């Protein structure tokens, strides 16, 4: 079974490559971002693409958008998406194209090696594999407030933004890196459906949504 892996973390990419090779898979390419993923799929036409949801340059939804392109342009290629936590909107988008040959798992599941490899085989064979946490969230009432899409950490960052703190101020408050804060802010803006415009400041619009809530 031929597989392309897309994961921006060098260590995790190497670990997945070895894990799959030891499990009998043929990893034909392992790439760090969505652009290289699409090139690899076009070149190799693998049986399966294993894709991280968040990849460079913004670490928001590049992976899932590339997965959707693969689903549309290369229907014979199965897709299994790995995410750090449940993204209901992304899971729904992925399943809306076609429910066969698709999977959505949390990265924690990789630790259960035999189950993880079995999930890959089932997806490649045309099956559907969904993480239990994803299923649980999809079964509850669909959320109507975009703020509910935020993770607890993202909500915390948005509260600090509403207090008027800059990225540097958020770094000091949360004791995290500047790059981590930039990723949180990018994710918040994406989840609140705030596209780039020439006239509106997205950070201000995000704070306004928070204050209205």
mmCIF file of C-alpha atoms in Angstrom:
data_model
loop_
_atom_site.group_PDB
_atom_site.id
_atom_site.type_symbol
_atom_site.label_atom_id
_atom_site.label_comp_id
_atom_site.label_asym_id
_atom_site.label_seq_id
_atom_site.Cartn_x
_atom_site.Cartn_y
_atom_site.Cartn_z
ATOM 1 C CA UNK A 1 0.000 0.000 0.000
ATOM 2 C CA UNK A 2 1.528 3.309 -1.135
ATOM 3 C CA UNK A 3 1.232 6.269 1.226
ATOM 4 C CA UNK A 4 2.128 9.977 1.167
ATOM 5 C CA UNK A 5 2.602 11.632 4.572
ATOM 6 C CA UNK A 6 2.146 15.382 5.132
ATOM 7 C CA UNK A 7 3.289 16.598 8.560
ATOM 8 C CA UNK A 8 5.280 19.747 9.353
ATOM 9 C CA UNK A 9 6.897 18.391 12.533
ATOM 10 C CA UNK A 10 10.183 16.774 11.489
ATOM 11 C CA UNK A 11 10.156 14.337 14.409
ATOM 12 C CA UNK A 12 6.551 13.261 13.940
ATOM 13 C CA UNK A 13 7.019 12.961 10.170
ATOM 14 C CA UNK A 14 10.039 10.713 10.681
ATOM 15 C CA UNK A 15 8.212 8.728 13.354
ATOM 16 C CA UNK A 16 5.167 8.174 11.140
ATOM 17 C CA UNK A 17 7.381 7.159 8.235
ATOM 18 C CA UNK A 18 9.138 4.511 10.319
ATOM 19 C CA UNK A 19 5.897 3.369 11.945
ATOM 20 C CA UNK A 20 4.214 2.829 8.592
ATOM 21 C CA UNK A 21 7.286 1.217 7.008
ATOM 22 C CA UNK A 22 7.525 -1.224 9.913
ATOM 23 C CA UNK A 23 3.812 -1.934 9.472
ATOM 24 C CA UNK A 24 4.255 -2.966 5.836
ATOM 25 C CA UNK A 25 3.274 0.297 4.118
ATOM 26 C CA UNK A 26 5.281 1.804 1.267
ATOM 27 C CA UNK A 27 5.838 5.474 2.147
ATOM 28 C CA UNK A 28 6.503 6.983 -1.282
ATOM 29 C CA UNK A 29 6.924 10.540 0.031
ATOM 30 C CA UNK A 30 6.874 12.476 3.319
ATOM 31 C CA UNK A 31 6.431 16.234 2.996
ATOM 32 C CA UNK A 32 6.283 19.263 5.340
ATOM 33 C CA UNK A 33 3.415 21.317 3.924
ATOM 34 C CA UNK A 34 0.246 21.345 1.849
ATOM 35 C CA UNK A 35 1.877 22.573 -1.353
ATOM 36 C CA UNK A 36 4.342 19.690 -1.387
ATOM 37 C CA UNK A 37 1.514 17.319 -0.474
ATOM 38 C CA UNK A 38 -0.479 18.202 -3.581
ATOM 39 C CA UNK A 39 2.619 17.831 -5.768
ATOM 40 C CA UNK A 40 3.393 14.440 -4.186
ATOM 41 C CA UNK A 41 -0.144 13.142 -4.713
ATOM 42 C CA UNK A 42 -0.133 14.315 -8.344
ATOM 43 C CA UNK A 43 3.219 12.614 -8.939
ATOM 44 C CA UNK A 44 2.801 9.340 -7.058
ATOM 45 C CA UNK A 45 -0.996 8.799 -7.068
ATOM 46 C CA UNK A 46 -0.765 6.914 -3.744
ATOM 47 C CA UNK A 47 -3.427 4.681 -2.254
ATOM 48 C CA UNK A 48 -3.605 6.901 0.821
ATOM 49 C CA UNK A 49 -2.652 10.420 1.940
ATOM 50 C CA UNK A 50 -2.018 10.879 5.672
ATOM 51 C CA UNK A 51 -2.470 14.594 6.365
ATOM 52 C CA UNK A 52 -1.979 16.903 9.340
ATOM 53 C CA UNK A 53 -4.766 19.504 9.619
ATOM 54 C CA UNK A 54 -2.501 22.453 10.491
ATOM 55 C CA UNK A 55 0.600 23.106 8.414
ATOM 56 C CA UNK A 56 2.696 26.062 7.228
ATOM 57 C CA UNK A 57 2.506 28.899 6.566
ATOM 58 C CA UNK A 58 -0.348 29.884 8.933
ATOM 59 C CA UNK A 59 -0.858 26.577 10.767
ATOM 60 C CA UNK A 60 -4.633 26.952 10.593
ATOM 61 C CA UNK A 61 -6.379 24.896 7.904
ATOM 62 C CA UNK A 62 -3.838 24.320 5.110
ATOM 63 C CA UNK A 63 -3.899 20.564 5.623
ATOM 64 C CA UNK A 64 -7.653 20.164 5.583
ATOM 65 C CA UNK A 65 -7.966 22.387 2.510
ATOM 66 C CA UNK A 66 -5.377 20.264 0.711
ATOM 67 C CA UNK A 67 -7.254 17.133 1.805
ATOM 68 C CA UNK A 68 -10.439 18.524 0.255
ATOM 69 C CA UNK A 69 -8.591 19.242 -3.003
ATOM 70 C CA UNK A 70 -7.356 15.639 -3.051
ATOM 71 C CA UNK A 71 -10.875 14.363 -2.403
ATOM 72 C CA UNK A 72 -12.189 16.349 -5.391
ATOM 73 C CA UNK A 73 -9.325 15.947 -7.865
ATOM 74 C CA UNK A 74 -8.071 12.459 -7.001
ATOM 75 C CA UNK A 75 -11.126 10.462 -5.845
ATOM 76 C CA UNK A 76 -9.153 7.190 -5.975
ATOM 77 C CA UNK A 77 -6.796 8.464 -3.242
ATOM 78 C CA UNK A 78 -8.051 7.771 0.274
ATOM 79 C CA UNK A 79 -7.431 10.471 2.886
ATOM 80 C CA UNK A 80 -6.869 10.163 6.615
ATOM 81 C CA UNK A 81 -6.547 13.447 8.509
ATOM 82 C CA UNK A 82 -4.723 13.801 11.829
ATOM 83 C CA UNK A 83 -5.655 16.623 14.191
ATOM 84 C CA UNK A 84 -4.420 17.768 17.584
ATOM 85 C CA UNK A 85 -8.004 18.135 18.785
ATOM 86 C CA UNK A 86 -11.549 17.868 17.448
ATOM 87 C CA UNK A 87 -12.365 20.384 14.711
ATOM 88 C CA UNK A 88 -16.059 19.792 14.048
ATOM 89 C CA UNK A 89 -16.176 22.090 11.019
ATOM 90 C CA UNK A 90 -13.189 20.389 9.390
ATOM 91 C CA UNK A 91 -14.580 16.914 9.973
ATOM 92 C CA UNK A 92 -17.907 17.948 8.488
ATOM 93 C CA UNK A 93 -16.235 19.501 5.433
ATOM 94 C CA UNK A 94 -14.217 16.347 4.861
ATOM 95 C CA UNK A 95 -17.231 14.054 5.084
ATOM 96 C CA UNK A 96 -19.413 16.278 2.918
ATOM 97 C CA UNK A 97 -17.422 15.363 -0.198
ATOM 98 C CA UNK A 98 -17.748 11.596 0.118
ATOM 99 C CA UNK A 99 -17.969 9.215 3.066
ATOM 100 C CA UNK A 100 -15.866 6.401 1.607
ATOM 101 C CA UNK A 101 -12.084 6.236 1.826
ATOM 102 C CA UNK A 102 -11.854 8.912 4.493
ATOM 103 C CA UNK A 103 -10.738 9.135 8.101
ATOM 104 C CA UNK A 104 -10.362 11.755 10.840
ATOM 105 C CA UNK A 105 -8.335 10.831 13.920
ATOM 106 C CA UNK A 106 -6.820 12.701 16.817
ATOM 107 C CA UNK A 107 -3.031 12.475 16.988
ATOM 108 C CA UNK A 108 -3.235 10.761 20.371
ATOM 109 C CA UNK A 109 -4.530 7.663 18.578
ATOM 110 C CA UNK A 110 -1.162 7.167 16.860
ATOM 111 C CA UNK A 111 0.161 5.837 20.176
ATOM 112 C CA UNK A 112 -2.165 2.833 19.798
ATOM 113 C CA UNK A 113 -0.069 1.442 16.960
ATOM 114 C CA UNK A 114 -2.047 -1.617 15.934
ATOM 115 C CA UNK A 115 -5.373 0.249 15.968
ATOM 116 C CA UNK A 116 -3.840 3.150 14.044
ATOM 117 C CA UNK A 117 -2.396 0.921 11.324
ATOM 118 C CA UNK A 118 -5.705 -0.925 11.091
ATOM 119 C CA UNK A 119 -7.470 2.419 10.627
ATOM 120 C CA UNK A 120 -5.125 3.268 7.751
ATOM 121 C CA UNK A 121 -5.852 -0.040 6.065
ATOM 122 C CA UNK A 122 -9.603 0.376 6.433
ATOM 123 C CA UNK A 123 -9.566 3.890 4.977
ATOM 124 C CA UNK A 124 -7.338 2.807 2.079
ATOM 125 C CA UNK A 125 -9.772 -0.036 1.393
ATOM 126 C CA UNK A 126 -12.635 2.449 1.038
ATOM 127 C CA UNK A 127 -13.895 2.476 4.599
ATOM 128 C CA UNK A 128 -14.595 5.362 6.947
ATOM 129 C CA UNK A 129 -12.768 5.870 10.237
ATOM 130 C CA UNK A 130 -13.767 8.592 12.689
ATOM 131 C CA UNK A 131 -12.226 9.272 16.066
ATOM 132 C CA UNK A 132 -14.699 8.537 18.904
ATOM 133 C CA UNK A 133 -14.334 12.128 20.124
ATOM 134 C CA UNK A 134 -15.205 13.396 16.647
ATOM 135 C CA UNK A 135 -18.302 11.191 16.530
ATOM 136 C CA UNK A 136 -19.411 12.413 19.946
ATOM 137 C CA UNK A 137 -19.116 16.032 18.901
ATOM 138 C CA UNK A 138 -20.861 15.521 15.559
ATOM 139 C CA UNK A 139 -23.777 13.870 17.313
ATOM 140 C CA UNK A 140 -24.492 16.796 19.629
ATOM 141 C CA UNK A 141 -26.529 19.801 18.538
ATOM 142 C CA UNK A 142 -24.727 21.781 15.857
ATOM 143 C CA UNK A 143 -23.241 24.913 17.324
ATOM 144 C CA UNK A 144 -24.398 28.246 15.970
ATOM 145 C CA UNK A 145 -21.978 30.551 17.800
ATOM 146 C CA UNK A 146 -18.554 30.671 16.084
ATOM 147 C CA UNK A 147 -16.964 31.370 19.481
ATOM 148 C CA UNK A 148 -17.852 27.804 20.461
ATOM 149 C CA UNK A 149 -15.350 26.591 17.867
ATOM 150 C CA UNK A 150 -12.465 27.960 19.894
ATOM 151 C CA UNK A 151 -10.383 25.717 22.097
ATOM 152 C CA UNK A 152 -10.004 26.757 25.772
ATOM 153 C CA UNK A 153 -6.540 28.150 25.026
ATOM 154 C CA UNK A 154 -7.789 30.081 21.983
ATOM 155 C CA UNK A 155 -10.648 31.523 24.066
ATOM 156 C CA UNK A 156 -8.080 32.586 26.652
ATOM 157 C CA UNK A 157 -6.002 34.306 23.967
ATOM 158 C CA UNK A 158 -9.088 36.089 22.633
ATOM 159 C CA UNK A 159 -9.930 37.329 26.131
ATOM 160 C CA UNK A 160 -6.423 38.768 26.405
ATOM 161 C CA UNK A 161 -6.831 40.373 22.978
ATOM 162 C CA UNK A 162 -10.071 41.935 24.226
ATOM 163 C CA UNK A 163 -8.119 43.374 27.153
ATOM 164 C CA UNK A 164 -6.014 45.224 24.577
ATOM 165 C CA UNK A 165 -2.885 43.095 24.904
ATOM 166 C CA UNK A 166 -0.470 42.825 22.001
ATOM 167 C CA UNK A 167 1.046 39.499 20.982
ATOM 168 C CA UNK A 168 4.018 40.302 23.216
ATOM 169 C CA UNK A 169 1.650 40.960 26.110
ATOM 170 C CA UNK A 170 -0.073 37.628 25.519
ATOM 171 C CA UNK A 171 3.332 35.899 25.465
ATOM 172 C CA UNK A 172 4.121 37.388 28.886
ATOM 173 C CA UNK A 173 0.708 36.472 30.304
ATOM 174 C CA UNK A 174 0.635 32.862 29.098
ATOM 175 C CA UNK A 175 4.381 32.140 29.213
ATOM 176 C CA UNK A 176 4.401 30.735 25.679
ATOM 177 C CA UNK A 177 6.449 31.530 22.575
ATOM 178 C CA UNK A 178 5.713 34.291 20.081
ATOM 179 C CA UNK A 179 5.169 31.698 17.336
ATOM 180 C CA UNK A 180 2.607 29.893 19.493
ATOM 181 C CA UNK A 181 0.657 33.126 20.023
ATOM 182 C CA UNK A 182 0.753 33.874 16.302
ATOM 183 C CA UNK A 183 -0.688 30.416 15.599
ATOM 184 C CA UNK A 184 -3.451 30.921 18.181
ATOM 185 C CA UNK A 185 -4.398 34.308 16.740
ATOM 186 C CA UNK A 186 -4.436 32.969 13.164
ATOM 187 C CA UNK A 187 -6.606 30.064 14.245
ATOM 188 C CA UNK A 188 -9.020 32.365 16.101
ATOM 189 C CA UNK A 189 -9.468 34.589 13.062
ATOM 190 C CA UNK A 190 -10.065 31.585 10.811
ATOM 191 C CA UNK A 191 -12.591 29.998 13.161
ATOM 192 C CA UNK A 192 -14.504 33.257 13.527
ATOM 193 C CA UNK A 193 -14.833 33.425 9.726
ATOM 194 C CA UNK A 194 -12.961 36.701 9.444
ATOM 195 C CA UNK A 195 -11.441 36.845 5.948
ATOM 196 C CA UNK A 196 -8.691 39.237 4.887
ATOM 197 C CA UNK A 197 -10.078 42.603 3.756
ATOM 198 C CA UNK A 198 -8.609 45.970 2.805
ATOM 199 C CA UNK A 199 -10.802 47.963 5.186
ATOM 200 C CA UNK A 200 -11.517 45.946 8.341
ATOM 201 C CA UNK A 201 -8.996 45.065 11.007
ATOM 202 C CA UNK A 202 -9.653 41.381 11.714
ATOM 203 C CA UNK A 203 -8.211 41.518 15.225
ATOM 204 C CA UNK A 204 -10.667 44.284 16.159
ATOM 205 C CA UNK A 205 -13.566 42.370 14.584
ATOM 206 C CA UNK A 206 -12.634 39.287 16.597
ATOM 207 C CA UNK A 207 -12.664 41.285 19.823
ATOM 208 C CA UNK A 208 -16.046 42.794 18.904
ATOM 209 C CA UNK A 209 -17.504 39.314 18.427
ATOM 210 C CA UNK A 210 -16.135 38.334 21.825
ATOM 211 C CA UNK A 211 -17.588 41.414 23.537
ATOM 212 C CA UNK A 212 -20.998 40.918 21.957
ATOM 213 C CA UNK A 213 -21.039 37.353 23.281
#
